[in-house]
CSV table of C-alpha atoms in Angstrom, one decimal:
chain,number,residue,atom,x,y,z
S,152,UNK,CA,11.4,-7.9,13.3
S,153,UNK,CA,12.5,-7.3,9.7
S,154,UNK,CA,15.8,-6.1,8.4
S,155,UNK,CA,15.8,-2.6,7.0
S,156,UNK,CA,18.3,0.1,6.2
S,157,UNK,CA,15.6,2.7,6.6
S,158,UNK,CA,13.7,4.0,9.5
S,159,UNK,CA,11.2,6.8,9.5
S,160,UNK,CA,11.5,9.3,12.3
S,161,UNK,CA,8.8,11.7,13.0
S,162,UNK,CA,10.2,15.3,13.0
S,163,UNK,CA,7.7,17.1,15.1
S,164,UNK,CA,7.7,16.9,18.9
S,165,UNK,CA,4.9,15.8,21.1
S,166,UNK,CA,3.4,19.3,21.7
S,167,UNK,CA,3.3,20.0,18.0
S,168,UNK,CA,1.7,16.6,17.3
S,169,UNK,CA,-1.0,17.3,20.0
S,170,UNK,CA,-1.6,20.7,18.5
S,171,UNK,CA,-2.0,19.2,15.0
S,172,UNK,CA,-4.5,16.6,16.3
S,173,UNK,CA,-6.6,19.4,18.0
S,174,UNK,CA,-6.5,21.4,14.7
S,175,UNK,CA,-7.6,18.3,12.8
S,176,UNK,CA,-10.5,17.8,15.2
S,177,UNK,CA,-11.7,21.4,14.9
S,178,UNK,CA,-11.0,21.8,11.2
S,179,UNK,CA,-12.0,18.5,9.8
S,180,UNK,CA,-14.2,16.9,12.3
S,181,UNK,CA,-13.3,13.5,10.8
S,182,UNK,CA,-12.0,10.7,13.0
S,183,UNK,CA,-10.5,9.1,9.9
S,184,UNK,CA,-7.9,11.8,9.6
S,185,UNK,CA,-6.7,11.3,13.1
S,186,UNK,CA,-6.7,7.5,12.8
S,187,UNK,CA,-4.8,7.7,9.6
S,188,UNK,CA,-2.1,10.0,11.1
S,189,UNK,CA,-1.7,7.9,14.2
S,190,UNK,CA,-1.3,4.7,12.3
S,191,UNK,CA,1.3,6.4,10.1
S,192,UNK,CA,3.2,7.7,13.1
S,193,UNK,CA,3.1,4.4,15.0
S,194,UNK,CA,3.9,1.9,12.2
S,195,UNK,CA,6.4,4.0,10.3
S,196,UNK,CA,8.2,5.1,13.5
S,197,UNK,CA,9.3,1.5,13.8
S,198,UNK,CA,9.7,0.4,10.2
S,199,UNK,CA,10.8,2.9,7.7
S,200,UNK,CA,13.6,5.2,6.6
S,201,UNK,CA,15.4,7.8,8.7
S,202,UNK,CA,15.7,10.7,6.3
S,203,UNK,CA,18.8,12.9,6.4
S,204,UNK,CA,21.7,12.3,8.6
S,205,UNK,CA,23.3,9.0,9.3
S,206,UNK,CA,21.0,6.0,8.9
S,207,UNK,CA,21.3,3.2,11.4
S,208,UNK,CA,21.1,-0.3,10.2
S,209,UNK,CA,18.9,-2.6,12.3
S,210,UNK,CA,20.0,-6.1,11.7
S,211,UNK,CA,17.6,-8.6,13.3
S,212,UNK,CA,16.8,-11.8,11.6
S,213,UNK,CA,19.1,-12.0,8.5
S,214,UNK,CA,16.7,-14.5,6.9
S,215,UNK,CA,13.9,-12.0,6.7
S,216,UNK,CA,14.8,-9.8,3.9
S,217,UNK,CA,11.8,-10.0,1.6
S,218,UNK,CA,8.5,-8.2,1.6
S,219,UNK,CA,5.5,-10.1,0.3
S,220,UNK,CA,2.2,-8.8,-1.0
S,221,UNK,CA,-0.6,-10.9,-2.5
S,222,UNK,CA,-3.6,-10.6,-4.7
S,223,UNK,CA,-6.4,-13.1,-5.5
S,224,UNK,CA,-7.2,-13.5,-9.2
S,225,UNK,CA,-10.8,-14.5,-10.1
S,226,UNK,CA,-10.5,-14.9,-13.8
S,227,UNK,CA,-8.8,-13.8,-17.0
S,228,UNK,CA,-11.1,-12.9,-19.8
S,229,UNK,CA,-10.9,-11.8,-23.5
S,230,UNK,CA,-14.1,-9.8,-23.1
S,231,UNK,CA,-14.4,-7.0,-20.6
S,232,UNK,CA,-18.2,-7.7,-20.1
S,233,UNK,CA,-17.4,-11.1,-18.8
S,234,UNK,CA,-14.8,-9.7,-16.4
S,235,UNK,CA,-17.4,-7.2,-15.2
S,236,UNK,CA,-19.9,-9.9,-14.5
S,237,UNK,CA,-17.5,-11.7,-12.3
S,238,UNK,CA,-16.5,-8.4,-10.6
S,239,UNK,CA,-20.2,-7.8,-9.8
S,240,UNK,CA,-20.5,-11.3,-8.3
S,241,UNK,CA,-17.7,-10.6,-5.8
S,242,UNK,CA,-19.6,-7.8,-4.2
S,243,UNK,CA,-17.9,-5.1,-2.2
S,244,UNK,CA,-16.2,-7.2,0.5
S,245,UNK,CA,-12.8,-7.4,-1.2
S,246,UNK,CA,-12.4,-4.0,-2.9
S,247,UNK,CA,-12.2,-5.9,-6.2
S,248,UNK,CA,-11.2,-4.4,-9.6
S,249,UNK,CA,-10.5,-5.2,-13.2
S,250,UNK,CA,-7.1,-4.7,-14.8
S,251,UNK,CA,-6.5,-4.7,-18.6
S,252,UNK,CA,-3.6,-6.9,-19.4
S,253,UNK,CA,-2.7,-6.3,-23.1
S,254,UNK,CA,-5.9,-7.3,-24.8
S,255,UNK,CA,-7.5,-9.3,-22.0
S,256,UNK,CA,-8.9,-8.5,-18.6
S,257,UNK,CA,-8.0,-9.8,-15.1
S,258,UNK,CA,-10.4,-9.7,-12.2
S,259,UNK,CA,-8.6,-9.2,-8.9
S,260,UNK,CA,-10.2,-9.5,-5.4
S,261,UNK,CA,-8.0,-6.8,-3.8
S,262,UNK,CA,-4.5,-6.6,-2.6
S,263,UNK,CA,-3.4,-8.2,0.7
S,264,UNK,CA,-0.6,-8.8,3.2
S,265,UNK,CA,0.0,-11.5,5.8
S,266,UNK,CA,-2.8,-14.1,6.1
S,267,UNK,CA,-5.5,-11.9,4.5
S,268,UNK,CA,-4.8,-13.3,1.0
S,269,UNK,CA,-5.4,-16.9,2.2
S,270,UNK,CA,-8.5,-15.8,4.0
S,271,UNK,CA,-10.0,-14.2,0.9
S,272,UNK,CA,-9.0,-17.1,-1.3
S,273,UNK,CA,-10.7,-19.6,1.0
S,274,UNK,CA,-13.8,-17.5,1.3
S,275,UNK,CA,-14.1,-17.2,-2.5
S,276,UNK,CA,-13.6,-20.9,-3.0
S,277,UNK,CA,-16.2,-21.7,-0.4
S,278,UNK,CA,-18.7,-19.5,-2.4
S,279,UNK,CA,-17.9,-21.5,-5.6
S,280,UNK,CA,-15.8,-18.8,-7.2
S,281,UNK,CA,-12.8,-19.9,-9.0
S,282,UNK,CA,-9.8,-18.1,-7.6
S,283,UNK,CA,-6.0,-18.3,-7.4
S,284,UNK,CA,-3.4,-16.4,-5.3
S,285,UNK,CA,-0.9,-14.2,-7.0
S,286,UNK,CA,2.2,-13.4,-5.0
S,287,UNK,CA,4.6,-10.4,-5.3
S,288,UNK,CA,7.9,-10.5,-3.5
S,289,UNK,CA,10.4,-7.7,-3.2
S,290,UNK,CA,14.0,-8.4,-2.3
S,291,UNK,CA,15.2,-5.8,0.2
S,292,UNK,CA,18.8,-6.5,-0.6
S,293,UNK,CA,18.1,-4.8,-3.9
S,294,UNK,CA,18.1,-1.0,-3.6
S,295,UNK,CA,15.3,-0.5,-6.1
S,296,UNK,CA,13.1,-3.1,-4.6
S,297,UNK,CA,13.9,-2.1,-1.1
S,298,UNK,CA,12.6,1.4,-1.7
S,299,UNK,CA,9.5,0.2,-3.6
S,300,UNK,CA,8.8,-2.2,-0.7
S,301,UNK,CA,9.0,0.6,1.9
S,302,UNK,CA,6.7,2.9,-0.1
S,303,UNK,CA,4.3,0.1,-0.9
S,304,UNK,CA,4.1,-1.0,2.7
S,305,UNK,CA,3.4,2.4,4.1
S,306,UNK,CA,1.0,3.4,1.4
S,307,UNK,CA,-0.9,0.1,1.7
S,308,UNK,CA,-1.4,0.7,5.4
S,309,UNK,CA,-2.7,4.2,4.8
S,310,UNK,CA,-5.1,3.2,2.0
S,311,UNK,CA,-6.5,0.1,3.9
S,312,UNK,CA,-7.2,2.3,6.9
S,313,UNK,CA,-10.2,3.4,4.8
S,314,UNK,CA,-11.7,-0.1,5.3
S,315,UNK,CA,-12.6,0.9,8.8
S,316,UNK,CA,-16.2,1.8,9.0
S,317,UNK,CA,-15.5,4.7,11.4
S,318,UNK,CA,-12.9,6.2,9.1
S,319,UNK,CA,-14.1,8.8,6.6
S,320,UNK,CA,-10.8,10.0,5.3
S,321,UNK,CA,-7.1,9.7,5.9
S,322,UNK,CA,-4.4,12.4,5.7
S,323,UNK,CA,-1.6,11.8,3.1
S,324,UNK,CA,0.4,14.9,3.9
S,325,UNK,CA,3.1,13.4,6.1
S,326,UNK,CA,3.5,10.4,4.0
S,327,UNK,CA,3.9,12.5,0.9
S,328,UNK,CA,6.5,14.6,2.6
S,329,UNK,CA,8.4,11.4,3.7
S,330,UNK,CA,8.3,10.0,0.2
S,331,UNK,CA,9.6,13.2,-1.4
S,332,UNK,CA,12.7,13.1,0.8
S,333,UNK,CA,13.7,9.6,0.0
S,334,UNK,CA,17.1,9.3,-1.7
S,335,UNK,CA,17.0,9.2,-5.5
S,336,UNK,CA,17.8,5.8,-7.0
S,337,UNK,CA,19.7,6.4,-10.3
S,338,UNK,CA,20.6,2.8,-11.3
S,339,UNK,CA,19.2,-0.7,-11.0
S,340,UNK,CA,16.7,-2.9,-12.7
S,341,UNK,CA,13.2,-1.3,-12.8
S,342,UNK,CA,14.4,2.0,-11.3
S,343,UNK,CA,11.9,3.8,-13.4
S,344,UNK,CA,9.1,2.3,-11.4
S,345,UNK,CA,10.2,4.2,-8.3
S,346,UNK,CA,9.9,7.5,-10.2
S,347,UNK,CA,6.4,6.6,-11.4
S,348,UNK,CA,5.4,5.6,-7.8
S,349,UNK,CA,6.8,8.8,-6.2
S,350,UNK,CA,5.0,10.9,-8.9
S,351,UNK,CA,1.7,9.2,-8.1
S,352,UNK,CA,2.2,9.8,-4.3
S,353,UNK,CA,3.2,13.5,-4.9
S,354,UNK,CA,0.0,14.1,-6.9
S,355,UNK,CA,-2.3,12.6,-4.3
S,356,UNK,CA,-4.8,15.0,-2.6
S,357,UNK,CA,-4.2,16.0,0.9
S,358,UNK,CA,-6.6,13.3,2.1
S,359,UNK,CA,-8.0,10.1,0.7
S,360,UNK,CA,-11.7,9.2,1.1
S,361,UNK,CA,-13.5,5.9,1.0
S,362,UNK,CA,-14.3,6.3,-2.7
S,363,UNK,CA,-10.6,6.4,-3.4
S,364,UNK,CA,-9.9,3.0,-1.8
S,365,UNK,CA,-10.4,0.6,-4.7
S,366,UNK,CA,-8.6,2.9,-7.2
S,367,UNK,CA,-5.6,3.2,-5.0
S,368,UNK,CA,-5.4,-0.5,-4.3
S,369,UNK,CA,-5.6,-1.0,-8.1
S,370,UNK,CA,-2.7,1.4,-8.5
S,371,UNK,CA,-0.6,-0.5,-5.9
S,372,UNK,CA,-1.3,-3.7,-7.9
S,373,UNK,CA,0.1,-2.1,-11.0
S,374,UNK,CA,3.3,-1.4,-9.2
S,375,UNK,CA,3.5,-4.8,-7.5
S,376,UNK,CA,2.8,-6.8,-10.7
S,377,UNK,CA,6.3,-6.0,-11.8
S,378,UNK,CA,7.5,-8.2,-9.0
S,379,UNK,CA,5.3,-11.2,-9.5
S,380,UNK,CA,6.9,-14.5,-8.3
């Protein structure tokens, strides 16, 4: 169990939730929308912020106060065409993308949490592809990083739900509402990143589809790179 000041609490009751599920089945006919909502409710009900009213601190293991994400870099090139060649060689397994860094181009094999980064790194090396892990660590004792960590964690779970072959789309509505109600952070190092992140979430469509997966992972990377360790 991790330490967090924030805990998301679903506002609707069980009857309303059941009704919304039925409406989604009838209106959308997409299992992905249901799966996405259920994952959001289950995971976020245990991990994230309680909006409005008195927040309750859950102090579990005081040593666990950092959230870690990873990416696997597969090259850094001066020419975009060379980066694209490596990108093509990676195939579609990792939702890879190219990021322009000043005048050069980085090839990234996705964004990961837990042991997934190590798994991807080892698979790529076994294929003879040069790769190195890039780690991003957010300190949850820092107000700015704590909120970015919470948003990143939830958004990452929603986006990566699209990797499931049976999922056609995931709903973003509840997550967007939750993000909008987060307290404003007015001071602290890199506070402007929170504003950028919230604006991006606010402008998302009501649902994300599989074709959005890579672009949204790429966006998450552009946020996390500010916390490279």
